[in-house]
Amino acid sequence: MTVSVVRTKEWAFPVPPAKREVVKATPEVDTGKPPVLFVPGFGHGAWVFTEHWLEHTADRGFPAYAMSLRGHGNSAPAPKADMRAYAHDVAQVAASLPSRAVIVGHGAGALATAHALSRYPAKACVLLAPVFGGIGTALRNPFLCLPALFGAGLRLPAGQLFSREVPQNTARAYARRMGRASGKAQRQLLWGRDPEDPVGDPPILVVGSPDDRIVADNAVRRVARRYGGAPLLFPGMGHDLMLDARWREPIDAILDWLDKAN
Amino acid sequence: MSYAGGDSGPATAWRNGSPVYDREGTVCVIGAGPSGLTAMKNLREEGFGVDCYERETGVGGAWNWRHDRSPVYASTHLISSKPFTQFPDFPMPDDWPDYPKHTQVLAYLDHYADHFGLRPHIWFGSEVVRVEPAENDRWDVTTRSTGGYGTERTHRYDAVIVANGHNWSPKLPEFEGLDTFKGEVIHASAYKDAAQLRNRKVLVIGAGNTGCDIAVEAAQQAAKCWHSSRRGYWYAPKFALGRPADQVNDLMLHLKLPLKLRQFIGQKTMKSTVGDLTRFGLPAPDHKLYETHPIANSQLVYYLGHGDITPVPDVKLFHRNSVELKDGQEIEPDLVVMATGYQPVFEFLDPNLLAVDANGRPRLALHAFPKRFPTLAVAGLLQPDSGLFPLVHWQTVAFARLLKLRDSAPGKAASLYRKLESEVDKSWTDAKVKDSSRHWFEISHLTYLKALERLIQEARP
């Protein structure tokens, strides 16, 4: 594991502050379980987790938090944000929680989370359908990604995000609520830096679906391998596992894993 | 209050007729200030148990103004901006100001202790009386209730990290006639609030950061303020080019500019922003930038320019009603504030363990690791040109890794210790630092961090 001690560039240019949306669901009784922080991906806001997962997590005794990265959901607009600013947002919210947090990052939010792990010693981490970028991901969806290269938003059509089990109206309503990440951050998905090694050696679980039409199966496996494990896969689900018809299965598996890890 | 576990069963060893309770697998941390807290967190992260002894009833050490050893005064703010002050893995809230106030620093440390669940491992109200070597590089630590009440208890630990701070034992220079002086003389440690200065004629001795802060408050509150300094200094503004000045400075480091060029640019910038201070009667700096501990104070120059601070040279001697200065001038203050700094003190350690010389200077590799005692370290004994917390964080990470390596790869650990011992007298400053009683633990943050980074990488299993 390499350690980055000298960070003169970060010190000389700190990320500017931003108002961030954080939604919270508290368990009825304090069970002493660690807080779980959900980090949505590009275009997504905290709302994707408040639909089902946030309450469910609290029901199972974990204090649950969902945030929106700057420029997303109800966080302050940030058209010039870069990946570092998103990672900074994750570390800021995690450090503000009452105790060491479990961070669950989805999509490109998983990449922001992976970057944040080198700046905050998470209790544990779950990378959900992680979009770690690179040319492969872009080639898989050339018609979505090409315009994004020139500054347009990454289009996330309902058909790509959800399985067929989600009623079409619901899926379309979800897709309409999607925003977009900054152009710079989108480009950084292609040629951004790899995340540094995590600090504090947190256990890391990678979760995905072989039927995800945004992230390829082997991309999920590659991320899992990087963190020394095999991914937990949920066939038949779309990229947005937390909004899919069978949303219970992955979140229950994640919380079971957390219960066991503690 | 109950004591650390392990003393409920029978004692496993004896020392001078008293029982010693074994705390195997546990490291003792002395002090729950910023250095002690980060030591605990990092040792726990590497899998060690920790017992921390804290003489006060709260965390935060010097930053907790309730503590009787705290040097903090009402207006204390950070001198280094947030990126240099926060722990590298626990950012301060980004909506805090660039230079947070001491109450915010304490809130940050309190939150750090809670966030990482450190409080259950801290024995508040316990002071360490003695730390003595035991067999197999282990340590017997004797503690008692703060203030000397109750009985002493001795526990045996695998390692000890000393984090008792170095800004609590006032250093008072001796002046001829000081005992006959009729006015009030206090050390800066007794200065808590600007109300102490109101309507008085104040002489502030010392141009360190504290001395400058107090001189500024005297300019605002007192009837008259003299500020005595030994030599001319570079008074850096806290903001330059619209940003915290230390961030501008680190931009130069990021660009890897050589020291000479950084000094040239820095001095040019100071001349164009702060200007020529000899106009106000201050002596010109007798050294280049970066050759003394940096002073960051934007207001001092402002009040000099308004005539609210009268700069004066060093004090020669005290008379009954006046103070005579080196230039023969006599002034009549009724309050003298000695902002003459603090001395590091390790009252519970045999000076030989840290190889302390006649001037109170321990001989430590990287200002942290004593010779011959691989399981003993001093955390935070640094006077950096930036914030201290990140440096102590990495010091304690290095110590924890070295301890772990002693178990997993003793041979490799031994060779690393040998290398460390060869660096005992090495200094970690870029420029040659002017002599002062504390210059020996002055460091340049980047040079020092690079050395720590190398050590941490090498201590990889």
XYZ file of C-alpha atoms in Angstrom:
723
model
C 0.000 0.000 0.000
C 1.350 3.349 -0.969
C 0.735 6.328 1.256
C 0.468 9.868 -0.002
C 1.833 12.094 2.709
C 2.943 15.080 0.648
C -0.042 16.836 -0.925
C 1.246 20.317 -1.697
C -1.159 20.824 -4.586
C -4.183 19.997 -2.441
C -2.928 22.260 0.330
C -2.268 25.127 -2.055
C -5.672 24.762 -3.725
C -8.285 23.593 -1.229
C -11.686 22.622 -2.655
C -14.125 25.518 -2.193
C -16.994 24.842 0.232
C -20.482 24.020 -1.078
C -23.901 23.560 0.466
C -24.630 19.826 0.438
C -27.941 18.023 0.769
C -27.878 15.337 3.457
C -31.033 13.332 4.233
C -31.168 11.268 7.400
C -33.202 8.345 8.726
C -32.638 7.407 12.368
C -33.394 3.949 13.784
C -35.999 3.848 16.531
C -33.556 2.521 19.069
C -29.823 3.122 19.121
C -28.317 -0.269 18.396
C -24.721 0.904 18.318
C -24.393 0.078 14.625
C -22.232 2.387 12.499
C -23.823 5.098 10.353
C -24.260 4.261 6.672
C -23.727 7.035 4.143
C -25.189 6.585 0.657
C -23.456 8.416 -2.189
C -25.383 8.607 -5.466
C -23.719 8.542 -8.865
C -23.513 11.155 -11.610
C -26.885 12.663 -12.435
C -28.446 11.106 -9.337
C -29.392 12.880 -6.122
C -30.012 11.770 -2.545
C -33.608 11.037 -3.570
C -32.656 7.770 -5.320
C -31.850 6.360 -1.893
C -34.712 7.965 0.005
C -37.166 6.071 -2.254
C -36.521 2.692 -0.577
C -33.088 2.065 0.881
C -32.722 4.840 3.455
C -35.734 3.860 5.567
C -35.001 0.177 5.139
C -31.459 0.662 6.416
C -32.734 2.596 9.438
C -35.331 -0.130 10.069
C -32.479 -2.573 10.328
C -30.856 -0.475 13.034
C -28.272 1.526 11.087
C -28.385 5.332 11.256
C -28.786 6.058 7.526
C -27.703 9.112 5.580
C -28.006 9.939 1.892
C -26.155 12.875 0.355
C -26.136 14.680 -2.952
C -22.812 15.576 -4.514
C -22.428 19.285 -5.302
C -24.403 20.193 -8.405
C -26.786 17.284 -7.819
C -30.155 16.923 -6.077
C -30.691 19.755 -3.638
C -27.017 20.530 -3.177
C -25.701 23.865 -4.437
C -25.066 24.138 -8.207
C -21.470 23.409 -9.189
C -21.009 23.450 -12.958
C -17.214 23.529 -12.640
C -16.803 20.768 -10.062
C -14.235 18.058 -10.713
C -13.855 14.539 -9.362
C -11.730 15.866 -6.501
C -14.548 18.178 -5.404
C -17.003 15.259 -5.422
C -14.611 13.117 -3.381
C -14.143 16.067 -1.041
C -17.947 16.222 -0.599
C -18.035 12.556 0.371
C -15.197 12.918 2.904
C -16.754 16.089 4.337
C -20.131 14.471 4.956
C -18.578 11.241 6.270
C -16.372 13.163 8.726
C -19.359 15.147 9.957
C -21.225 12.006 11.106
C -21.194 11.025 14.784
C -18.952 8.001 14.316
C -16.863 6.235 11.690
C -19.124 5.762 8.701
C -19.763 2.979 6.252
C -19.817 4.567 2.799
C -21.959 3.089 0.020
C -21.143 4.691 -3.328
C -23.124 4.045 -6.494
C -22.064 4.348 -10.143
C -19.546 7.135 -10.652
C -20.303 8.030 -7.028
C -18.456 4.821 -6.217
C -15.388 6.307 -7.892
C -15.805 9.527 -5.889
C -16.124 7.295 -2.818
C -12.979 5.357 -3.726
C -11.108 8.666 -3.979
C -12.582 9.759 -0.640
C -11.330 6.537 0.989
C -7.769 7.815 0.643
C -8.755 10.912 2.631
C -11.033 9.402 5.260
C -10.675 6.059 7.111
C -14.141 4.616 6.520
C -15.431 1.846 8.770
C -16.302 -0.152 5.664
C -17.181 0.584 2.081
C -19.559 -0.767 -0.549
C -19.003 0.036 -4.221
C -22.303 -0.388 -5.987
C -22.340 -0.936 -9.748
C -19.090 1.050 -9.731
C -18.280 3.191 -12.754
C -14.516 3.529 -12.521
C -14.373 4.995 -15.991
C -11.851 4.296 -18.693
C -12.321 3.868 -22.410
C -14.096 0.505 -22.024
C -17.107 1.967 -20.252
C -17.356 4.688 -22.860
C -17.179 2.250 -25.799
C -19.964 0.222 -24.237
C -22.257 3.234 -24.510
C -20.758 5.301 -27.366
C -23.908 7.233 -28.166
C -24.291 8.330 -24.541
C -20.670 9.073 -23.926
C -19.523 10.807 -27.120
C -21.655 13.940 -26.607
C -20.569 14.011 -22.966
C -16.983 14.403 -24.131
C -17.936 17.693 -25.728
C -19.638 19.033 -22.651
C -23.165 17.683 -23.007
C -24.755 15.781 -20.147
C -24.377 12.020 -19.881
C -27.825 10.836 -20.970
C -29.214 8.147 -18.738
C -32.321 6.699 -20.434
C -34.727 4.664 -18.338
C -34.092 1.552 -20.393
C -30.447 1.600 -19.360
C -30.999 2.283 -15.688
C -33.777 -0.118 -14.748
C -34.805 -3.678 -15.426
C -38.068 -4.404 -17.234
C -39.717 -5.189 -13.912
C -39.979 -1.497 -13.059
C -43.294 -0.178 -14.426
C -42.628 2.020 -17.427
C -44.300 5.112 -15.955
C -42.261 4.889 -12.793
C -39.067 4.302 -14.739
C -39.728 7.288 -16.968
C -40.548 9.486 -13.965
C -37.262 8.464 -12.366
C -35.320 9.152 -15.544
C -36.865 12.615 -15.774
C -35.562 13.451 -12.307
C -31.971 12.743 -13.311
C -29.592 15.715 -13.464
C -26.062 15.777 -14.741
C -22.550 15.959 -13.438
C -20.154 18.707 -14.491
C -18.493 18.408 -17.894
C -15.072 18.287 -16.315
C -15.973 15.401 -14.002
C -17.496 13.517 -16.952
C -14.283 13.853 -18.911
C -12.315 12.768 -15.850
C -14.211 9.477 -15.991
C -12.260 8.815 -19.171
C -8.799 9.953 -18.208
C -8.904 10.847 -14.567
C -6.373 9.550 -12.056
C -6.839 6.166 -10.453
C -7.920 6.363 -6.825
C -5.095 6.115 -4.289
C -5.096 3.272 -1.782
C -7.652 3.550 1.016
C -6.479 4.672 4.464
C -7.381 2.710 7.579
C -7.717 -0.555 5.629
C -11.539 -0.724 5.465
C -13.277 -3.913 4.309
C -14.639 -3.247 0.814
C -17.550 -5.018 -0.868
C -18.309 -4.660 -4.569
C -21.920 -5.175 -5.634
C -23.266 -5.220 -9.193
C -25.517 -6.846 -11.703
C -24.471 -8.867 -14.759
C -27.445 -7.298 -16.548
C -26.370 -3.723 -15.817
C -26.377 -1.988 -19.200
C -24.102 0.836 -18.059
C -21.292 -1.072 -16.341
C -20.010 -4.270 -17.891
C -19.743 -7.401 -15.820
C -15.971 -7.538 -16.256
C -15.615 -3.885 -15.209
C -17.328 -4.754 -11.911
C -15.046 -7.757 -11.515
C -12.014 -5.619 -12.218
C -12.958 -3.189 -9.432
C -13.603 -6.086 -7.051
C -10.212 -7.582 -7.900
C -8.496 -4.286 -7.224
C -9.864 -4.390 -3.687
C -9.029 -8.046 -3.283
C -12.379 -9.825 -3.631
C -15.112 -11.085 -5.918
C -18.240 -9.039 -6.611
C -21.639 -9.870 -5.213
C -23.910 -10.055 -8.268
C -27.679 -9.693 -8.589
C -28.759 -10.975 -12.014
C -31.753 -9.411 -13.669
C -31.347 -5.983 -12.105
C -30.542 -2.694 -13.837
C -27.806 -0.178 -13.034
C -29.927 1.621 -10.411
C -30.276 -1.292 -8.017
C -31.776 0.910 -5.318
C -34.719 1.884 -7.512
C -35.300 -1.473 -9.170
C -38.335 -3.633 -8.454
C -36.270 -6.074 -6.384
C -34.455 -3.336 -4.412
C -34.637 -5.321 -1.146
C -32.228 -8.066 -2.176
C -29.026 -6.045 -2.616
C -29.568 -3.781 0.393
C -30.324 -6.756 2.625
C -27.196 -8.505 1.386
C -25.143 -5.366 2.077
C -26.534 -4.937 5.581
C -26.026 -8.648 6.322
C -22.412 -8.241 5.247
C -22.053 -5.225 7.543
C -23.601 -7.105 10.450
C -21.165 -9.925 9.900
C -18.135 -7.637 9.435
C -18.771 -5.986 12.813
C -13.351 6.021 38.586
C -12.086 2.552 37.944
C -8.644 1.934 36.577
C -7.593 0.353 33.340
C -8.426 -3.307 33.095
C -5.894 -5.850 34.155
C -5.582 -4.829 37.776
C -8.574 -6.801 38.977
C -6.699 -10.074 38.732
C -3.480 -10.906 40.511
C -0.404 -8.909 39.630
C 1.925 -10.700 37.245
C 5.072 -8.855 38.226
C 6.492 -6.713 40.984
C 8.584 -3.569 40.930
C 10.098 -2.087 44.100
C 7.627 -4.069 46.165
C 4.574 -2.804 44.293
C 2.429 -4.865 41.960
C 2.668 -4.372 38.208
C -0.396 -5.200 36.129
C 0.313 -6.471 32.657
C -1.436 -4.802 29.732
C -0.166 -7.051 26.988
C -0.871 -5.969 23.435
C -1.531 -2.446 24.679
C 0.333 0.794 24.087
C 0.305 3.602 26.631
C -0.409 7.092 25.313
C 0.443 9.987 27.624
C -1.873 12.946 27.063
C -5.168 13.342 25.204
C -4.376 16.515 23.314
C -4.235 16.501 19.514
C -1.025 14.432 19.489
C -2.327 11.852 21.962
C -5.672 11.551 20.183
C -4.141 10.920 16.789
C -1.640 8.499 18.344
C -4.535 6.515 19.825
C -6.491 6.495 16.596
C -3.541 5.385 14.488
C -2.369 2.729 16.934
C -5.871 1.302 17.085
C -6.050 1.347 13.305
C -2.948 -0.870 13.236
C -4.594 -3.252 15.693
C -3.033 -2.192 19.013
C -4.940 -1.698 22.224
C -4.421 1.706 23.830
C -4.628 3.154 27.325
C -4.382 6.913 27.399
C -3.721 8.847 30.591
C -4.919 12.438 30.709
C -4.418 14.645 33.733
C -7.382 16.841 32.833
C -11.045 15.871 32.557
C -11.448 16.560 28.853
C -9.643 16.070 25.560
C -7.928 18.789 23.543
C -4.856 19.449 25.694
C -3.513 22.922 25.049
C -6.526 23.730 22.848
C -8.968 23.219 25.717
C -9.132 26.617 27.409
C -10.642 25.042 30.531
C -7.388 23.227 31.225
C -5.108 24.915 33.710
C -2.094 24.272 31.488
C -3.752 25.675 28.380
C -1.890 28.618 26.845
C -4.982 29.622 24.858
C -6.316 33.181 25.234
C -9.748 34.435 24.220
C -8.731 35.628 20.767
C -6.482 32.707 19.769
C -6.851 31.733 16.129
C -4.902 29.288 14.036
C -1.723 30.565 12.458
C -1.709 27.982 9.676
C -4.779 27.705 7.489
C -7.111 24.679 7.486
C -5.369 22.446 4.915
C -2.196 22.537 7.014
C -3.951 22.169 10.343
C -6.507 19.412 9.904
C -5.615 15.752 10.249
C -4.979 14.424 6.728
C -7.762 11.832 7.078
C -10.302 13.891 8.957
C -11.064 17.194 7.213
C -12.326 20.205 9.142
C -15.748 21.401 7.934
C -15.108 23.287 4.706
C -17.529 26.067 5.678
C -15.290 27.025 8.596
C -13.080 30.079 8.044
C -9.555 29.741 6.674
C -8.100 30.290 10.154
C -10.509 28.784 12.706
C -10.746 30.047 16.276
C -9.522 28.027 19.252
C -13.076 27.041 20.228
C -13.536 25.522 16.782
C -10.258 23.652 17.062
C -11.461 22.205 20.372
C -14.833 21.282 18.820
C -12.903 19.557 16.027
C -10.783 17.571 18.498
C -13.845 16.643 20.569
C -15.540 15.404 17.412
C -12.412 13.479 16.405
C -12.408 11.714 19.786
C -16.097 10.788 19.441
C -15.953 9.886 15.767
C -13.174 7.373 16.296
C -14.546 6.143 19.620
C -11.434 7.153 21.585
C -12.976 8.300 24.875
C -13.511 4.825 26.370
C -9.736 4.333 26.176
C -8.847 7.545 28.010
C -8.332 7.579 31.785
C -9.245 11.143 32.631
C -7.964 12.752 35.801
C -4.916 10.480 35.856
C -1.406 11.802 35.684
C 1.680 9.833 34.850
C 4.243 9.805 37.638
C 6.955 7.589 36.196
C 7.762 5.749 32.998
C 10.484 3.127 33.465
C 11.904 0.509 31.135
C 11.027 -3.134 31.883
C 12.331 -6.336 30.316
C 11.851 -7.103 26.613
C 11.606 -3.448 25.593
C 8.431 -3.058 27.611
C 7.537 -0.181 29.952
C 6.191 0.225 33.458
C 3.951 3.248 33.685
C 2.987 4.508 37.132
C -0.054 6.728 37.430
C -2.150 8.376 40.117
C -5.067 10.762 40.313
C -4.222 14.274 39.156
C -3.029 16.416 42.017
C -1.279 13.574 43.772
C -4.310 12.066 45.494
C -4.875 8.363 45.918
C -2.493 5.517 45.501
C -0.115 4.901 42.655
C -0.736 2.098 40.172
C 1.747 0.565 37.818
C 0.845 -1.055 34.512
C 3.189 -2.744 32.079
C 2.853 -1.767 28.416
C 4.305 -2.988 25.145
C 5.169 0.558 24.140
C 4.782 4.154 25.276
C 4.083 7.247 23.240
C 4.731 10.536 25.005
C 2.307 13.231 23.880
C 2.386 15.620 26.804
C 2.771 18.772 24.720
C 5.446 21.423 24.837
C 3.466 24.621 25.282
C 2.626 24.534 28.964
C 5.822 25.071 30.939
C 6.553 28.822 30.705
C 10.054 29.911 29.901
C 10.880 33.033 31.888
C 14.063 34.879 31.002
C 16.020 36.366 33.869
C 16.419 40.112 33.956
C 18.443 42.159 36.368
C 16.175 43.967 38.822
C 13.042 42.059 37.908
C 12.313 41.239 41.558
C 12.350 44.911 42.573
C 10.051 46.034 39.748
C 6.801 47.426 41.185
C 4.612 46.830 38.155
C 2.803 43.588 37.346
C 4.767 40.969 35.415
C 2.986 38.009 33.840
C 3.950 35.292 31.409
C 1.818 34.996 28.281
C 0.433 31.731 29.686
C -1.408 33.843 32.299
C -2.830 36.092 29.602
C -6.397 35.000 28.915
C -8.434 38.007 27.925
C -7.922 41.469 26.454
C -9.704 42.948 29.496
C -6.455 42.352 31.405
C -4.855 45.050 29.256
C -7.549 47.695 29.351
C -6.292 51.188 30.216
C -2.896 49.935 31.278
C 0.550 50.779 30.022
C 1.736 47.491 28.618
C 5.151 46.236 27.617
C 5.046 43.038 25.579
C 8.350 41.185 25.439
C 8.797 38.770 22.560
C 7.905 38.879 18.883
C 6.739 35.323 18.433
C 3.203 34.733 17.240
C 1.820 35.043 20.766
C 3.773 38.214 21.493
C 2.474 39.791 18.296
C -1.122 38.772 19.076
C -0.904 40.298 22.552
C 0.765 43.453 21.228
C -2.133 43.843 18.783
C -4.683 43.410 21.551
C -2.775 45.879 23.688
C -2.890 48.321 20.776
C -6.668 47.959 20.773
C -7.255 47.966 24.523
C -4.347 49.397 26.468
C -3.485 53.020 27.171
C -0.012 52.440 25.747
C 1.780 49.507 24.169
C 5.492 48.914 23.783
C 6.590 45.854 21.902
C 10.103 44.654 22.587
C 11.826 42.356 20.121
C 15.349 41.024 20.050
C 15.866 41.368 16.318
C 14.127 42.359 13.115
C 11.712 39.726 11.829
C 9.699 39.055 8.716
C 6.093 39.681 9.682
C 4.120 37.661 7.162
C 0.534 38.642 6.452
C -2.088 35.938 6.988
C -3.513 36.604 3.539
C -1.558 37.243 0.362
C -2.911 37.541 -3.182
C -6.392 37.083 -1.725
C -5.613 33.664 -0.246
C -4.171 32.342 2.988
C -0.467 33.136 2.730
C 0.667 29.616 3.642
C -1.261 28.255 0.662
C 0.628 30.650 -1.613
C 3.831 29.472 0.012
C 3.010 25.839 -0.664
C 2.253 26.653 -4.281
C 5.955 27.525 -4.534
C 6.812 24.225 -2.880
C 4.472 22.421 -5.240
C 6.293 23.993 -8.161
C 9.507 22.673 -6.577
C 11.178 26.069 -6.573
C 14.594 25.976 -4.891
C 15.005 27.605 -1.470
C 16.982 30.590 -2.785
C 14.295 31.394 -5.342
C 11.526 30.944 -2.762
C 13.352 33.317 -0.418
C 13.769 35.824 -3.237
C 10.107 35.690 -4.283
C 8.903 35.617 -0.676
C 10.986 38.618 0.332
C 9.942 40.557 -2.783
C 6.299 39.793 -2.029
C 6.724 40.866 1.584
C 8.413 44.092 0.520
C 5.613 44.915 -1.890
C 2.761 43.980 0.450
C 4.002 44.558 3.997
C 6.534 47.177 3.025
C 9.605 48.564 4.735
C 9.153 48.094 8.470
C 12.155 50.231 9.419
C 9.899 53.229 8.709
C 8.003 52.322 11.878
C 11.160 52.046 13.904
C 11.570 48.294 13.683
C 15.044 46.956 12.963
C 15.500 45.446 9.499
C 15.500 41.624 9.527
C 19.054 40.388 10.115
C 18.341 37.161 8.298
C 16.621 35.852 5.208
C 13.029 34.680 5.070
C 12.492 31.121 6.418
C 15.509 31.404 8.733
C 13.413 31.993 11.844
C 10.111 30.500 12.923
C 7.528 32.218 10.713
C 5.412 34.950 12.274
C 2.024 35.395 10.654
C 0.260 38.535 11.777
C -1.439 41.018 9.497
C -2.571 43.350 12.252
C 0.762 44.101 13.906
C 1.965 46.165 10.977
C -1.410 47.884 10.778
C -1.190 49.070 14.380
C 2.464 50.028 14.005
C 1.347 52.245 11.166
C -1.288 53.839 13.394
C 1.193 54.510 16.165
C -0.727 52.263 18.560
C 2.295 50.036 19.048
C 5.701 51.485 19.826
C 8.453 49.077 18.825
C 11.342 48.987 21.259
C 14.579 46.958 21.444
C 15.479 44.279 23.960
C 15.109 44.910 27.675
C 18.368 45.582 29.535
C 17.202 45.713 33.135
C 14.281 46.523 35.374
C 14.278 49.433 37.819
C 11.780 49.930 40.601
C 9.380 51.976 38.475
C 10.724 51.663 34.981
C 12.289 49.388 32.432
C 15.611 50.228 30.836
C 16.089 49.118 27.253
C 19.239 48.129 25.412
C 19.396 51.517 23.675
C 19.388 53.367 27.020
C 15.772 54.445 26.742
C 13.633 54.162 29.892
C 9.931 53.360 29.743
C 7.351 53.081 32.532
C 4.927 50.208 31.905
C 2.627 49.022 34.689
C 2.115 45.618 33.100
C 4.825 43.516 31.499
C 3.744 40.487 29.461
C 6.543 38.010 28.809
C 5.641 36.279 25.563
C 8.870 34.381 25.805
C 7.582 30.953 24.983
C 7.552 27.545 26.608
C 10.045 24.753 27.272
C 9.374 21.090 26.647
C 9.350 19.141 29.933
C 9.141 15.380 30.503
C 8.917 15.265 34.272
C 8.001 11.554 34.394
C 10.936 10.328 32.317
C 14.539 9.790 33.312
C 16.378 12.343 31.104
C 18.814 9.608 30.055
C 16.058 7.738 28.248
C 15.667 10.568 25.761
C 19.373 11.498 26.021
C 18.420 14.996 27.186
C 21.390 17.382 27.223
C 22.156 20.234 29.644
C 19.917 22.627 27.703
C 16.928 20.326 27.983
C 17.247 19.132 24.423
C 16.478 15.443 23.854
C 18.305 13.575 21.102
C 15.631 12.019 18.943
C 15.588 10.771 15.386
C 12.986 12.730 13.431
C 12.378 14.558 16.742
C 10.371 11.503 17.782
C 12.417 8.324 18.158
C 14.992 7.960 20.960
C 18.115 5.865 20.549
C 18.134 2.333 21.969
C 14.422 2.358 22.877
C 12.438 1.207 19.854
C 9.178 1.011 21.820
C 9.294 4.601 23.058
C 8.386 7.666 21.014
C 7.648 11.337 21.531
C 4.783 12.731 19.477
C 4.345 16.344 18.470
C 7.660 17.736 19.716
C 7.950 19.909 16.638
C 7.959 23.575 15.820
C 6.865 23.460 12.183
C 6.484 26.190 9.583
C 2.910 24.956 9.165
C 0.236 23.235 11.248
C 1.243 20.511 13.676
C -1.639 18.019 13.471
C -0.820 16.419 10.082
C 2.815 16.014 11.126
C 1.901 14.245 14.368
C -0.582 12.103 12.490
C 2.156 10.763 10.234
C 4.638 10.484 13.131
C 2.242 8.200 14.959
C 1.388 6.244 11.809
C 5.114 5.618 11.393
C 5.468 4.574 15.045
C 2.486 2.192 14.822
C 3.839 0.643 11.617
C 7.297 0.217 13.134
C 5.803 -1.466 16.207
C 3.823 -3.805 14.002
C 6.865 -4.560 11.896
C 8.758 -5.560 15.053
C 6.273 -8.403 15.384
C 5.923 -9.421 11.757
C 9.489 -8.854 10.496
C 11.882 -8.255 13.415
C 14.961 -8.282 11.183
C 13.612 -5.626 8.883
C 12.417 -3.562 11.837
C 15.847 -3.717 13.450
C 17.557 -2.457 10.320
C 15.036 0.393 10.051
C 15.717 1.363 13.669
C 19.450 1.292 12.992
C 18.936 3.666 10.110
C 16.789 5.922 12.279
C 19.437 6.000 14.986
C 21.997 7.172 12.482
C 19.766 10.183 11.814
C 19.502 11.285 15.429
C 21.226 14.622 14.948
C 19.829 15.409 11.557
C 17.902 18.641 11.181
C 14.816 18.915 8.997
C 14.822 22.569 8.047
C 15.415 23.909 4.561
C 17.139 27.132 5.587
C 19.683 27.347 8.383
C 17.659 28.461 11.366
C 18.799 31.317 13.628
C 19.679 30.413 17.146
C 16.956 30.482 19.792
C 16.208 28.215 22.713
C 13.686 26.324 20.633
C 15.363 26.349 17.242
C 16.435 22.727 17.578
C 12.978 21.356 16.986
C 12.119 23.766 14.233
C 11.300 21.912 11.004
C 10.236 22.644 7.433
C 7.008 20.745 6.958
C 7.667 19.476 3.455
C 11.188 18.208 4.134
C 10.029 16.568 7.339
C 6.959 14.949 5.765
C 9.054 13.545 2.933
C 11.282 11.842 5.498
C 8.250 10.433 7.315
C 6.713 9.264 4.044
C 9.878 7.356 3.255
C 9.910 5.778 6.705
C 6.243 4.746 6.480
C 6.784 3.185 3.055
C 9.832 1.312 4.289
C 7.933 0.036 7.329
C 5.527 -1.765 5.038
C 5.332 -5.445 5.959
